[in-house]
Amino acid sequence: MKPTHMRHSEDCRAVSEILSRVGDKWTVLVVDYLGQGSMRFTELKRAVGGISQKMLTTTLRGLERDGFVTRTVFPTIPPRVDYELTDLGRELLAPVQALGAWARTNISRVNAARERFDKEQQ
Amino acid sequence: MKPTHMRHSEDCRAVSEILSRVGDKWTVLVVDYLGQGSMRFTELKRAVGGISQKMLTTTLRGLERDGFVTRTVFPTIPPRVDYELTDLGRELLAPVQALGAWARTNISRVNAARERFDKEQQ
DNA sequence: CGGGATCCTTGAAGATACTG
DNA sequence: CAGTATCTTCAAGGATCCCG
């Protein structure tokens, strides 16, 4: 579309795109649970907790589209659908969990900063 | 505190919270540019490109609140405001850039998966 | 059981105008 | 220059009903 602005900016937008995908409300939770192994729809819904079936469907479709998850349908009655991380999904898990580790160890510092900021603002 | 699988959900929500903060539309871009050093408002606005002044203000306020950037006002005319990463901000930069590196090296696989998925769906 | 199709409510984000 | 103040748009997310 437009002339190549800066490669810097371009790269960052790719990063932002991945981060938006991963950073949405439910994706990390779902991916993390699937990191333990294959799960079916309702199982996942119970595990995550608080997610609507619509959002779980949307989240899983997005993950499937991006190649992070496989969807396997068993044409039985009642139907059964299994979700599982792909290789790409498992590879993604590593840097995400690194960020997760950072978040866990530093969440208290963030919360402290927030309280300080909010207090100064009255 | 508890068995590892018991703090699972709790931790993930903390992770999700950080990821939502970091994964919003502009935060990563802004943090990344600030990773190069202190910058002032308009300078940052030009660098990021496409961001409205409102969103830049909102993004910077959020980062300041969470303790990731400092805001320094010079009471001159015209006014001058510098933004700079804090230690916490620079520490965050590491795992974020790790995820960024993953995104850059794998974005093509993601895009390929998307094309495949979209084609199958017609 | 695993969704699809709708409707509805928010809040995020953009555009524009004004100001110390 | 570095914001604030409004107004508007738009899509994420939730609630509900239906169906093979």
PDB file of C-alpha atoms (C1' of nucleotides) in Angstrom:
ATOM      1  CA  MET A   1       0.000   0.000   0.000  1.00  0.00           C
ATOM      2  CA  LYS A   2       2.446   2.664   1.170  1.00  0.00           C
ATOM      3  CA  PRO A   3       6.175   3.127   0.788  1.00  0.00           C
ATOM      4  CA  THR A   4       8.233   1.192   3.299  1.00  0.00           C
ATOM      5  CA  HIS A   5       8.225   3.615   6.136  1.00  0.00           C
ATOM      6  CA  MET A   6      10.727   2.238   8.580  1.00  0.00           C
ATOM      7  CA  ARG A   7      11.503  -1.386   9.070  1.00  0.00           C
ATOM      8  CA  HIS A   8      11.364  -0.636  12.750  1.00  0.00           C
ATOM      9  CA  SER A   9       7.757   0.398  12.675  1.00  0.00           C
ATOM     10  CA  GLU A  10       6.816  -2.465  10.397  1.00  0.00           C
ATOM     11  CA  ASP A  11       8.314  -5.068  12.682  1.00  0.00           C
ATOM     12  CA  CYS A  12       6.667  -3.550  15.694  1.00  0.00           C
ATOM     13  CA  ARG A  13       3.295  -3.790  14.075  1.00  0.00           C
ATOM     14  CA  ALA A  14       3.833  -7.477  13.472  1.00  0.00           C
ATOM     15  CA  VAL A  15       4.724  -7.792  17.123  1.00  0.00           C
ATOM     16  CA  SER A  16       1.695  -5.774  18.091  1.00  0.00           C
ATOM     17  CA  GLU A  17      -0.485  -7.995  15.966  1.00  0.00           C
ATOM     18  CA  ILE A  18       0.738 -11.130  17.718  1.00  0.00           C
ATOM     19  CA  LEU A  19       0.465  -9.453  21.086  1.00  0.00           C
ATOM     20  CA  SER A  20      -3.089  -8.338  20.431  1.00  0.00           C
ATOM     21  CA  ARG A  21      -3.980 -11.853  19.465  1.00  0.00           C
ATOM     22  CA  VAL A  22      -2.305 -13.286  22.532  1.00  0.00           C
ATOM     23  CA  GLY A  23      -3.269 -10.402  24.780  1.00  0.00           C
ATOM     24  CA  ASP A  24      -7.002 -10.554  24.315  1.00  0.00           C
ATOM     25  CA  LYS A  25      -9.258 -11.465  27.166  1.00  0.00           C
ATOM     26  CA  TRP A  26      -9.175 -15.243  26.960  1.00  0.00           C
ATOM     27  CA  THR A  27      -6.499 -16.490  24.589  1.00  0.00           C
ATOM     28  CA  VAL A  28      -3.712 -16.880  27.133  1.00  0.00           C
ATOM     29  CA  LEU A  29      -5.939 -18.750  29.541  1.00  0.00           C
ATOM     30  CA  VAL A  30      -7.116 -21.115  26.825  1.00  0.00           C
ATOM     31  CA  VAL A  31      -3.636 -21.697  25.409  1.00  0.00           C
ATOM     32  CA  ASP A  32      -2.243 -22.284  28.844  1.00  0.00           C
ATOM     33  CA  TYR A  33      -4.850 -24.920  29.700  1.00  0.00           C
ATOM     34  CA  LEU A  34      -4.308 -26.582  26.347  1.00  0.00           C
ATOM     35  CA  GLY A  35      -0.614 -26.634  27.208  1.00  0.00           C
ATOM     36  CA  GLN A  36      -1.450 -29.486  29.546  1.00  0.00           C
ATOM     37  CA  GLY A  37      -2.849 -31.550  26.712  1.00  0.00           C
ATOM     38  CA  SER A  38      -5.871 -32.126  24.502  1.00  0.00           C
ATOM     39  CA  MET A  39      -9.221 -30.959  25.825  1.00  0.00           C
ATOM     40  CA  ARG A  40     -12.775 -30.922  24.602  1.00  0.00           C
ATOM     41  CA  PHE A  41     -15.029 -27.882  24.386  1.00  0.00           C
ATOM     42  CA  THR A  42     -17.060 -28.190  27.572  1.00  0.00           C
ATOM     43  CA  GLU A  43     -14.062 -29.381  29.532  1.00  0.00           C
ATOM     44  CA  LEU A  44     -12.205 -26.242  28.492  1.00  0.00           C
ATOM     45  CA  LYS A  45     -15.200 -24.073  29.274  1.00  0.00           C
ATOM     46  CA  ARG A  46     -15.381 -25.421  32.817  1.00  0.00           C
ATOM     47  CA  ALA A  47     -11.622 -25.127  33.302  1.00  0.00           C
ATOM     48  CA  VAL A  48     -11.384 -21.514  32.178  1.00  0.00           C
ATOM     49  CA  GLY A  49     -14.453 -20.464  34.111  1.00  0.00           C
ATOM     50  CA  GLY A  50     -16.443 -17.318  33.422  1.00  0.00           C
ATOM     51  CA  ILE A  51     -16.116 -17.543  29.670  1.00  0.00           C
ATOM     52  CA  SER A  52     -19.241 -17.630  27.536  1.00  0.00           C
ATOM     53  CA  GLN A  53     -19.536 -20.337  24.896  1.00  0.00           C
ATOM     54  CA  LYS A  54     -19.554 -17.656  22.256  1.00  0.00           C
ATOM     55  CA  MET A  55     -16.226 -16.258  23.394  1.00  0.00           C
ATOM     56  CA  LEU A  56     -14.730 -19.706  23.785  1.00  0.00           C
ATOM     57  CA  THR A  57     -15.805 -20.547  20.253  1.00  0.00           C
ATOM     58  CA  THR A  58     -14.451 -17.250  18.934  1.00  0.00           C
ATOM     59  CA  THR A  59     -11.160 -17.654  20.784  1.00  0.00           C
ATOM     60  CA  LEU A  60     -10.682 -21.217  19.595  1.00  0.00           C
ATOM     61  CA  ARG A  61     -11.547 -20.296  15.996  1.00  0.00           C
ATOM     62  CA  GLY A  62      -8.985 -17.537  16.096  1.00  0.00           C
ATOM     63  CA  LEU A  63      -6.342 -19.862  17.478  1.00  0.00           C
ATOM     64  CA  GLU A  64      -7.231 -22.465  14.881  1.00  0.00           C
ATOM     65  CA  ARG A  65      -7.048 -19.899  12.104  1.00  0.00           C
ATOM     66  CA  ASP A  66      -3.612 -18.750  13.212  1.00  0.00           C
ATOM     67  CA  GLY A  67      -2.385 -22.329  13.330  1.00  0.00           C
ATOM     68  CA  PHE A  68      -1.966 -22.540  17.083  1.00  0.00           C
ATOM     69  CA  VAL A  69      -4.658 -25.135  17.711  1.00  0.00           C
ATOM     70  CA  THR A  70      -6.130 -28.133  15.910  1.00  0.00           C
ATOM     71  CA  ARG A  71      -9.823 -28.941  16.042  1.00  0.00           C
ATOM     72  CA  THR A  72     -10.801 -32.595  15.818  1.00  0.00           C
ATOM     73  CA  VAL A  73     -14.448 -33.540  15.394  1.00  0.00           C
ATOM     74  CA  PHE A  74     -15.717 -37.006  16.338  1.00  0.00           C
ATOM     75  CA  PRO A  75     -18.973 -37.609  14.442  1.00  0.00           C
ATOM     76  CA  THR A  76     -20.611 -39.390  17.331  1.00  0.00           C
ATOM     77  CA  ILE A  77     -23.871 -38.743  19.122  1.00  0.00           C
ATOM     78  CA  PRO A  78     -23.554 -36.664  21.148  1.00  0.00           C
ATOM     79  CA  PRO A  79     -20.789 -34.928  19.199  1.00  0.00           C
ATOM     80  CA  ARG A  80     -17.308 -34.588  20.594  1.00  0.00           C
ATOM     81  CA  VAL A  81     -14.695 -32.005  19.617  1.00  0.00           C
ATOM     82  CA  ASP A  82     -11.125 -32.045  20.827  1.00  0.00           C
ATOM     83  CA  TYR A  83      -8.765 -29.105  20.807  1.00  0.00           C
ATOM     84  CA  GLU A  84      -5.024 -29.460  20.959  1.00  0.00           C
ATOM     85  CA  LEU A  85      -2.017 -27.211  20.553  1.00  0.00           C
ATOM     86  CA  THR A  86      -0.071 -27.553  17.316  1.00  0.00           C
ATOM     87  CA  ASP A  87       3.718 -27.442  17.247  1.00  0.00           C
ATOM     88  CA  LEU A  88       3.449 -23.747  16.500  1.00  0.00           C
ATOM     89  CA  GLY A  89       1.137 -23.360  19.473  1.00  0.00           C
ATOM     90  CA  ARG A  90       3.572 -25.125  21.777  1.00  0.00           C
ATOM     91  CA  GLU A  91       6.405 -22.967  20.493  1.00  0.00           C
ATOM     92  CA  LEU A  92       4.376 -19.885  21.241  1.00  0.00           C
ATOM     93  CA  LEU A  93       3.812 -21.177  24.737  1.00  0.00           C
ATOM     94  CA  ALA A  94       7.465 -20.679  25.660  1.00  0.00           C
ATOM     95  CA  PRO A  95       7.807 -16.890  25.210  1.00  0.00           C
ATOM     96  CA  VAL A  96       4.297 -16.394  26.517  1.00  0.00           C
ATOM     97  CA  GLN A  97       5.121 -18.297  29.659  1.00  0.00           C
ATOM     98  CA  ALA A  98       8.324 -16.275  29.998  1.00  0.00           C
ATOM     99  CA  LEU A  99       6.238 -13.141  29.967  1.00  0.00           C
ATOM    100  CA  GLY A 100       3.882 -14.891  32.356  1.00  0.00           C
ATOM    101  CA  ALA A 101       6.726 -15.581  34.722  1.00  0.00           C
ATOM    102  CA  TRP A 102       7.729 -11.938  34.584  1.00  0.00           C
ATOM    103  CA  ALA A 103       4.144 -10.934  35.275  1.00  0.00           C
ATOM    104  CA  ARG A 104       3.884 -13.188  38.302  1.00  0.00           C
ATOM    105  CA  THR A 105       7.110 -12.002  39.866  1.00  0.00           C
ATOM    106  CA  ASN A 106       6.465  -8.314  39.180  1.00  0.00           C
ATOM    107  CA  ILE A 107       2.713  -7.933  39.562  1.00  0.00           C
ATOM    108  CA  SER A 108       3.210  -6.609  43.089  1.00  0.00           C
ATOM    109  CA  ARG A 109       5.521  -3.865  41.854  1.00  0.00           C
ATOM    110  CA  VAL A 110       2.952  -2.892  39.244  1.00  0.00           C
ATOM    111  CA  ASN A 111       0.185  -2.847  41.821  1.00  0.00           C
ATOM    112  CA  ALA A 112       2.331  -0.747  44.157  1.00  0.00           C
ATOM    113  CA  ALA A 113       2.998   1.725  41.340  1.00  0.00           C
ATOM    114  CA  ARG A 114      -0.727   1.942  40.637  1.00  0.00           C
ATOM    115  CA  GLU A 115      -1.618   2.663  44.245  1.00  0.00           C
ATOM    116  CA  ARG A 116       1.068   5.315  44.413  1.00  0.00           C
ATOM    117  CA  PHE A 117      -0.134   6.925  41.201  1.00  0.00           C
ATOM    118  CA  ASP A 118      -3.798   6.830  42.193  1.00  0.00           C
ATOM    119  CA  LYS A 119      -3.048   8.319  45.595  1.00  0.00           C
ATOM    120  CA  GLU A 120      -1.060  11.185  44.107  1.00  0.00           C
ATOM    121  CA  GLN A 121      -3.959  11.918  41.801  1.00  0.00           C
ATOM    122  CA  GLN A 122      -6.324  12.018  44.837  1.00  0.00           C
TER     123      GLN A 122
ATOM    124  CA  MET B   1       1.046 -21.347  49.285  1.00  0.00           C
ATOM    125  CA  LYS B   2      -0.813 -23.950  47.307  1.00  0.00           C
ATOM    126  CA  PRO B   3      -0.066 -26.846  44.990  1.00  0.00           C
ATOM    127  CA  THR B   4       1.093 -25.651  41.605  1.00  0.00           C
ATOM    128  CA  HIS B   5      -2.037 -26.677  39.791  1.00  0.00           C
ATOM    129  CA  MET B   6      -4.196 -24.819  42.288  1.00  0.00           C
ATOM    130  CA  ARG B   7      -2.723 -21.372  41.636  1.00  0.00           C
ATOM    131  CA  HIS B   8      -3.031 -22.025  37.939  1.00  0.00           C
ATOM    132  CA  SER B   9      -6.120 -19.965  37.221  1.00  0.00           C
ATOM    133  CA  GLU B  10      -5.158 -17.195  39.594  1.00  0.00           C
ATOM    134  CA  ASP B  11      -1.752 -16.742  38.019  1.00  0.00           C
ATOM    135  CA  CYS B  12      -3.148 -16.808  34.537  1.00  0.00           C
ATOM    136  CA  ARG B  13      -5.406 -13.905  35.260  1.00  0.00           C
ATOM    137  CA  ALA B  14      -2.442 -11.896  36.468  1.00  0.00           C
ATOM    138  CA  VAL B  15      -0.670 -12.848  33.286  1.00  0.00           C
ATOM    139  CA  SER B  16      -3.703 -11.921  31.239  1.00  0.00           C
ATOM    140  CA  GLU B  17      -3.855  -8.572  32.950  1.00  0.00           C
ATOM    141  CA  ILE B  18      -0.249  -7.768  32.069  1.00  0.00           C
ATOM    142  CA  LEU B  19      -0.751  -9.069  28.558  1.00  0.00           C
ATOM    143  CA  SER B  20      -3.842  -6.941  28.023  1.00  0.00           C
ATOM    144  CA  ARG B  21      -1.898  -3.918  29.163  1.00  0.00           C
ATOM    145  CA  VAL B  22       1.028  -4.763  26.943  1.00  0.00           C
ATOM    146  CA  GLY B  23      -1.066  -6.184  24.132  1.00  0.00           C
ATOM    147  CA  ASP B  24      -3.237  -3.155  23.501  1.00  0.00           C
ATOM    148  CA  LYS B  25      -3.018  -1.275  20.277  1.00  0.00           C
ATOM    149  CA  TRP B  26      -0.134   1.092  21.004  1.00  0.00           C
ATOM    150  CA  THR B  27       1.674   0.157  24.214  1.00  0.00           C
ATOM    151  CA  VAL B  28       4.294  -2.105  22.678  1.00  0.00           C
ATOM    152  CA  LEU B  29       5.148   0.415  19.992  1.00  0.00           C
ATOM    153  CA  VAL B  30       5.539   3.182  22.537  1.00  0.00           C
ATOM    154  CA  VAL B  31       7.564   1.078  24.983  1.00  0.00           C
ATOM    155  CA  ASP B  32       9.775  -0.121  22.195  1.00  0.00           C
ATOM    156  CA  TYR B  33      10.586   3.387  21.005  1.00  0.00           C
ATOM    157  CA  LEU B  34      11.217   4.497  24.562  1.00  0.00           C
ATOM    158  CA  GLY B  35      13.599   1.570  24.847  1.00  0.00           C
ATOM    159  CA  GLN B  36      15.982   3.648  22.740  1.00  0.00           C
ATOM    160  CA  GLY B  37      16.004   6.417  25.305  1.00  0.00           C
ATOM    161  CA  SER B  38      14.078   9.391  26.595  1.00  0.00           C
ATOM    162  CA  MET B  39      11.656  11.053  24.201  1.00  0.00           C
ATOM    163  CA  ARG B  40       9.254  13.938  24.309  1.00  0.00           C
ATOM    164  CA  PHE B  41       5.580  13.844  23.417  1.00  0.00           C
ATOM    165  CA  THR B  42       5.589  15.073  19.841  1.00  0.00           C
ATOM    166  CA  GLU B  43       8.770  13.223  19.047  1.00  0.00           C
ATOM    167  CA  LEU B  44       7.099  10.015  20.173  1.00  0.00           C
ATOM    168  CA  LYS B  45       3.961  10.849  18.240  1.00  0.00           C
ATOM    169  CA  ARG B  46       5.926  11.306  15.035  1.00  0.00           C
ATOM    170  CA  ALA B  47       7.951   8.139  15.626  1.00  0.00           C
ATOM    171  CA  VAL B  48       4.964   5.878  16.275  1.00  0.00           C
ATOM    172  CA  GLY B  49       2.976   7.290  13.395  1.00  0.00           C
ATOM    173  CA  GLY B  50      -0.775   6.961  13.019  1.00  0.00           C
ATOM    174  CA  ILE B  51      -1.493   7.403  16.692  1.00  0.00           C
ATOM    175  CA  SER B  52      -3.808  10.204  17.768  1.00  0.00           C
ATOM    176  CA  GLN B  53      -2.644  12.544  20.506  1.00  0.00           C
ATOM    177  CA  LYS B  54      -5.479  11.284  22.645  1.00  0.00           C
ATOM    178  CA  MET B  55      -4.384   7.676  22.383  1.00  0.00           C
ATOM    179  CA  LEU B  56      -0.751   8.586  22.957  1.00  0.00           C
ATOM    180  CA  THR B  57      -1.726  10.472  26.096  1.00  0.00           C
ATOM    181  CA  THR B  58      -3.898   7.587  27.278  1.00  0.00           C
ATOM    182  CA  THR B  59      -1.185   5.041  26.562  1.00  0.00           C
ATOM    183  CA  LEU B  60       1.495   7.066  28.323  1.00  0.00           C
ATOM    184  CA  ARG B  61      -0.737   7.683  31.327  1.00  0.00           C
ATOM    185  CA  GLY B  62      -1.375   3.971  31.627  1.00  0.00           C
ATOM    186  CA  LEU B  63       2.308   3.188  31.417  1.00  0.00           C
ATOM    187  CA  GLU B  64       3.071   5.870  33.977  1.00  0.00           C
ATOM    188  CA  ARG B  65       0.401   4.548  36.307  1.00  0.00           C
ATOM    189  CA  ASP B  66       1.786   1.038  36.109  1.00  0.00           C
ATOM    190  CA  GLY B  67       5.265   2.332  36.850  1.00  0.00           C
ATOM    191  CA  PHE B  68       6.756   1.588  33.436  1.00  0.00           C
ATOM    192  CA  VAL B  69       7.564   5.168  32.426  1.00  0.00           C
ATOM    193  CA  THR B  70       8.364   8.450  34.127  1.00  0.00           C
ATOM    194  CA  ARG B  71       6.915  11.751  33.002  1.00  0.00           C
ATOM    195  CA  THR B  72       9.114  14.808  33.428  1.00  0.00           C
ATOM    196  CA  VAL B  73       7.665  18.270  32.880  1.00  0.00           C
ATOM    197  CA  PHE B  74       9.894  21.248  32.090  1.00  0.00           C
ATOM    198  CA  PRO B  75       7.968  24.417  32.999  1.00  0.00           C
ATOM    199  CA  THR B  76       9.267  26.312  30.007  1.00  0.00           C
ATOM    200  CA  ILE B  77       7.486  28.119  27.230  1.00  0.00           C
ATOM    201  CA  PRO B  78       6.668  26.283  25.110  1.00  0.00           C
ATOM    202  CA  PRO B  79       6.267  23.388  27.537  1.00  0.00           C
ATOM    203  CA  ARG B  80       8.393  20.301  27.240  1.00  0.00           C
ATOM    204  CA  VAL B  81       7.588  16.845  28.597  1.00  0.00           C
ATOM    205  CA  ASP B  82       9.986  13.944  28.508  1.00  0.00           C
ATOM    206  CA  TYR B  83       9.032  10.318  28.820  1.00  0.00           C
ATOM    207  CA  GLU B  84      11.482   7.638  29.828  1.00  0.00           C
ATOM    208  CA  LEU B  85      11.345   3.995  30.804  1.00  0.00           C
ATOM    209  CA  THR B  86      11.771   3.209  34.490  1.00  0.00           C
ATOM    210  CA  ASP B  87      13.836   0.251  35.674  1.00  0.00           C
ATOM    211  CA  LEU B  88      10.614  -1.737  35.776  1.00  0.00           C
ATOM    212  CA  GLY B  89       9.865  -0.647  32.250  1.00  0.00           C
ATOM    213  CA  ARG B  90      13.265  -1.742  31.030  1.00  0.00           C
ATOM    214  CA  GLU B  91      12.871  -5.077  32.780  1.00  0.00           C
ATOM    215  CA  LEU B  92       9.551  -5.549  31.039  1.00  0.00           C
ATOM    216  CA  LEU B  93      11.229  -4.814  27.750  1.00  0.00           C
ATOM    217  CA  ALA B  94      13.217  -8.060  27.872  1.00  0.00           C
ATOM    218  CA  PRO B  95      10.380 -10.624  27.874  1.00  0.00           C
ATOM    219  CA  VAL B  96       8.352  -8.421  25.548  1.00  0.00           C
ATOM    220  CA  GLN B  97      11.200  -8.309  23.071  1.00  0.00           C
ATOM    221  CA  ALA B  98      11.574 -12.066  23.398  1.00  0.00           C
ATOM    222  CA  LEU B  99       7.960 -12.424  22.374  1.00  0.00           C
ATOM    223  CA  GLY B 100       8.625  -9.850  19.687  1.00  0.00           C
ATOM    224  CA  ALA B 101      11.495 -11.903  18.356  1.00  0.00           C
ATOM    225  CA  TRP B 102       9.264 -14.956  18.269  1.00  0.00           C
ATOM    226  CA  ALA B 103       6.594 -12.943  16.440  1.00  0.00           C
ATOM    227  CA  ARG B 104       9.029 -11.706  13.813  1.00  0.00           C
ATOM    228  CA  THR B 105      10.465 -15.140  13.090  1.00  0.00           C
ATOM    229  CA  ASN B 106       7.095 -16.884  13.027  1.00  0.00           C
ATOM    230  CA  ILE B 107       4.764 -14.315  11.522  1.00  0.00           C
ATOM    231  CA  SER B 108       5.062 -16.013   8.143  1.00  0.00           C
ATOM    232  CA  ARG B 109       3.944 -19.340   9.585  1.00  0.00           C
ATOM    233  CA  VAL B 110       0.973 -17.615  11.162  1.00  0.00           C
ATOM    234  CA  ASN B 111       0.094 -15.883   7.927  1.00  0.00           C
ATOM    235  CA  ALA B 112       0.410 -19.151   6.023  1.00  0.00           C
ATOM    236  CA  ALA B 113      -1.913 -20.827   8.516  1.00  0.00           C
ATOM    237  CA  ARG B 114      -4.409 -18.006   8.071  1.00  0.00           C
ATOM    238  CA  GLU B 115      -4.414 -18.254   4.291  1.00  0.00           C
ATOM    239  CA  ARG B 116      -4.866 -22.009   4.512  1.00  0.00           C
ATOM    240  CA  PHE B 117      -7.726 -21.638   6.969  1.00  0.00           C
ATOM    241  CA  ASP B 118      -9.447 -18.887   4.991  1.00  0.00           C
ATOM    242  CA  LYS B 119      -9.160 -20.858   1.755  1.00  0.00           C
ATOM    243  CA  GLU B 120     -10.683 -23.961   3.318  1.00  0.00           C
ATOM    244  CA  GLN B 121     -13.541 -21.847   4.591  1.00  0.00           C
ATOM    245  CA  GLN B 122     -14.029 -20.259   1.101  1.00  0.00           C
TER     246      GLN B 122
ATOM    247  C1'  DC C   1     -22.590 -31.689  23.139  1.00  0.00           C
ATOM    248  C1'  DG C   2     -20.889 -28.137  20.469  1.00  0.00           C
ATOM    249  C1'  DG C   3     -21.908 -24.888  18.464  1.00  0.00           C
ATOM    250  C1'  DG C   4     -24.595 -20.962  15.038  1.00  0.00           C
ATOM    251  C1'  DA C   5     -27.546 -16.777  14.787  1.00  0.00           C
ATOM    252  C1'  DT C   6     -29.284 -12.620  17.126  1.00  0.00           C
ATOM    253  C1'  DC C   7     -29.660  -8.825  19.892  1.00  0.00           C
ATOM    254  C1'  DC C   8     -27.777  -5.651  23.094  1.00  0.00           C
ATOM    255  C1'  DT C   9     -24.538  -3.190  26.083  1.00  0.00           C
ATOM    256  C1'  DT C  10     -20.137  -1.261  26.759  1.00  0.00           C
ATOM    257  C1'  DG C  11     -15.847   0.689  26.253  1.00  0.00           C
ATOM    258  C1'  DA C  12     -11.946   1.446  23.126  1.00  0.00           C
ATOM    259  C1'  DA C  13     -10.505   4.296  19.692  1.00  0.00           C
ATOM    260  C1'  DG C  14     -10.733   8.175  16.282  1.00  0.00           C
ATOM    261  C1'  DA C  15     -11.899  13.088  14.807  1.00  0.00           C
ATOM    262  C1'  DT C  16     -12.201  17.622  15.992  1.00  0.00           C
ATOM    263  C1'  DA C  17     -11.859  21.795  18.603  1.00  0.00           C
ATOM    264  C1'  DC C  18      -9.996  24.382  22.266  1.00  0.00           C
ATOM    265  C1'  DT C  19      -6.210  25.956  25.884  1.00  0.00           C
ATOM    266  C1'  DG C  20      -2.227  27.248  29.266  1.00  0.00           C
TER     267       DG C  20
ATOM    268  C1'  DC D   1       4.001  22.022  22.735  1.00  0.00           C
ATOM    269  C1'  DA D   2       1.406  19.092  25.200  1.00  0.00           C
ATOM    270  C1'  DG D   3      -2.183  18.254  26.366  1.00  0.00           C
ATOM    271  C1'  DT D   4      -7.952  18.385  27.786  1.00  0.00           C
ATOM    272  C1'  DA D   5     -12.829  18.135  26.428  1.00  0.00           C
ATOM    273  C1'  DT D   6     -16.514  16.309  23.506  1.00  0.00           C
ATOM    274  C1'  DC D   7     -18.783  13.747  20.236  1.00  0.00           C
ATOM    275  C1'  DT D   8     -19.179   9.820  17.423  1.00  0.00           C
ATOM    276  C1'  DT D   9     -18.174   5.325  15.597  1.00  0.00           C
ATOM    277  C1'  DC D  10     -17.391   0.570  15.952  1.00  0.00           C
ATOM    278  C1'  DA D  11     -16.303  -3.858  17.423  1.00  0.00           C
ATOM    279  C1'  DA D  12     -15.533  -6.863  21.632  1.00  0.00           C
ATOM    280  C1'  DG D  13     -17.966  -9.262  24.620  1.00  0.00           C
ATOM    281  C1'  DG D  14     -22.179 -11.052  27.012  1.00  0.00           C
ATOM    282  C1'  DA D  15     -27.078 -13.009  27.051  1.00  0.00           C
ATOM    283  C1'  DT D  16     -30.344 -15.740  24.954  1.00  0.00           C
ATOM    284  C1'  DC D  17     -32.544 -18.913  21.794  1.00  0.00           C
ATOM    285  C1'  DC D  18     -32.137 -22.526  18.512  1.00  0.00           C
ATOM    286  C1'  DC D  19     -30.471 -26.740  16.162  1.00  0.00           C
ATOM    287  C1'  DG D  20     -28.150 -31.353  14.281  1.00  0.00           C
TER     288       DG D  20
END
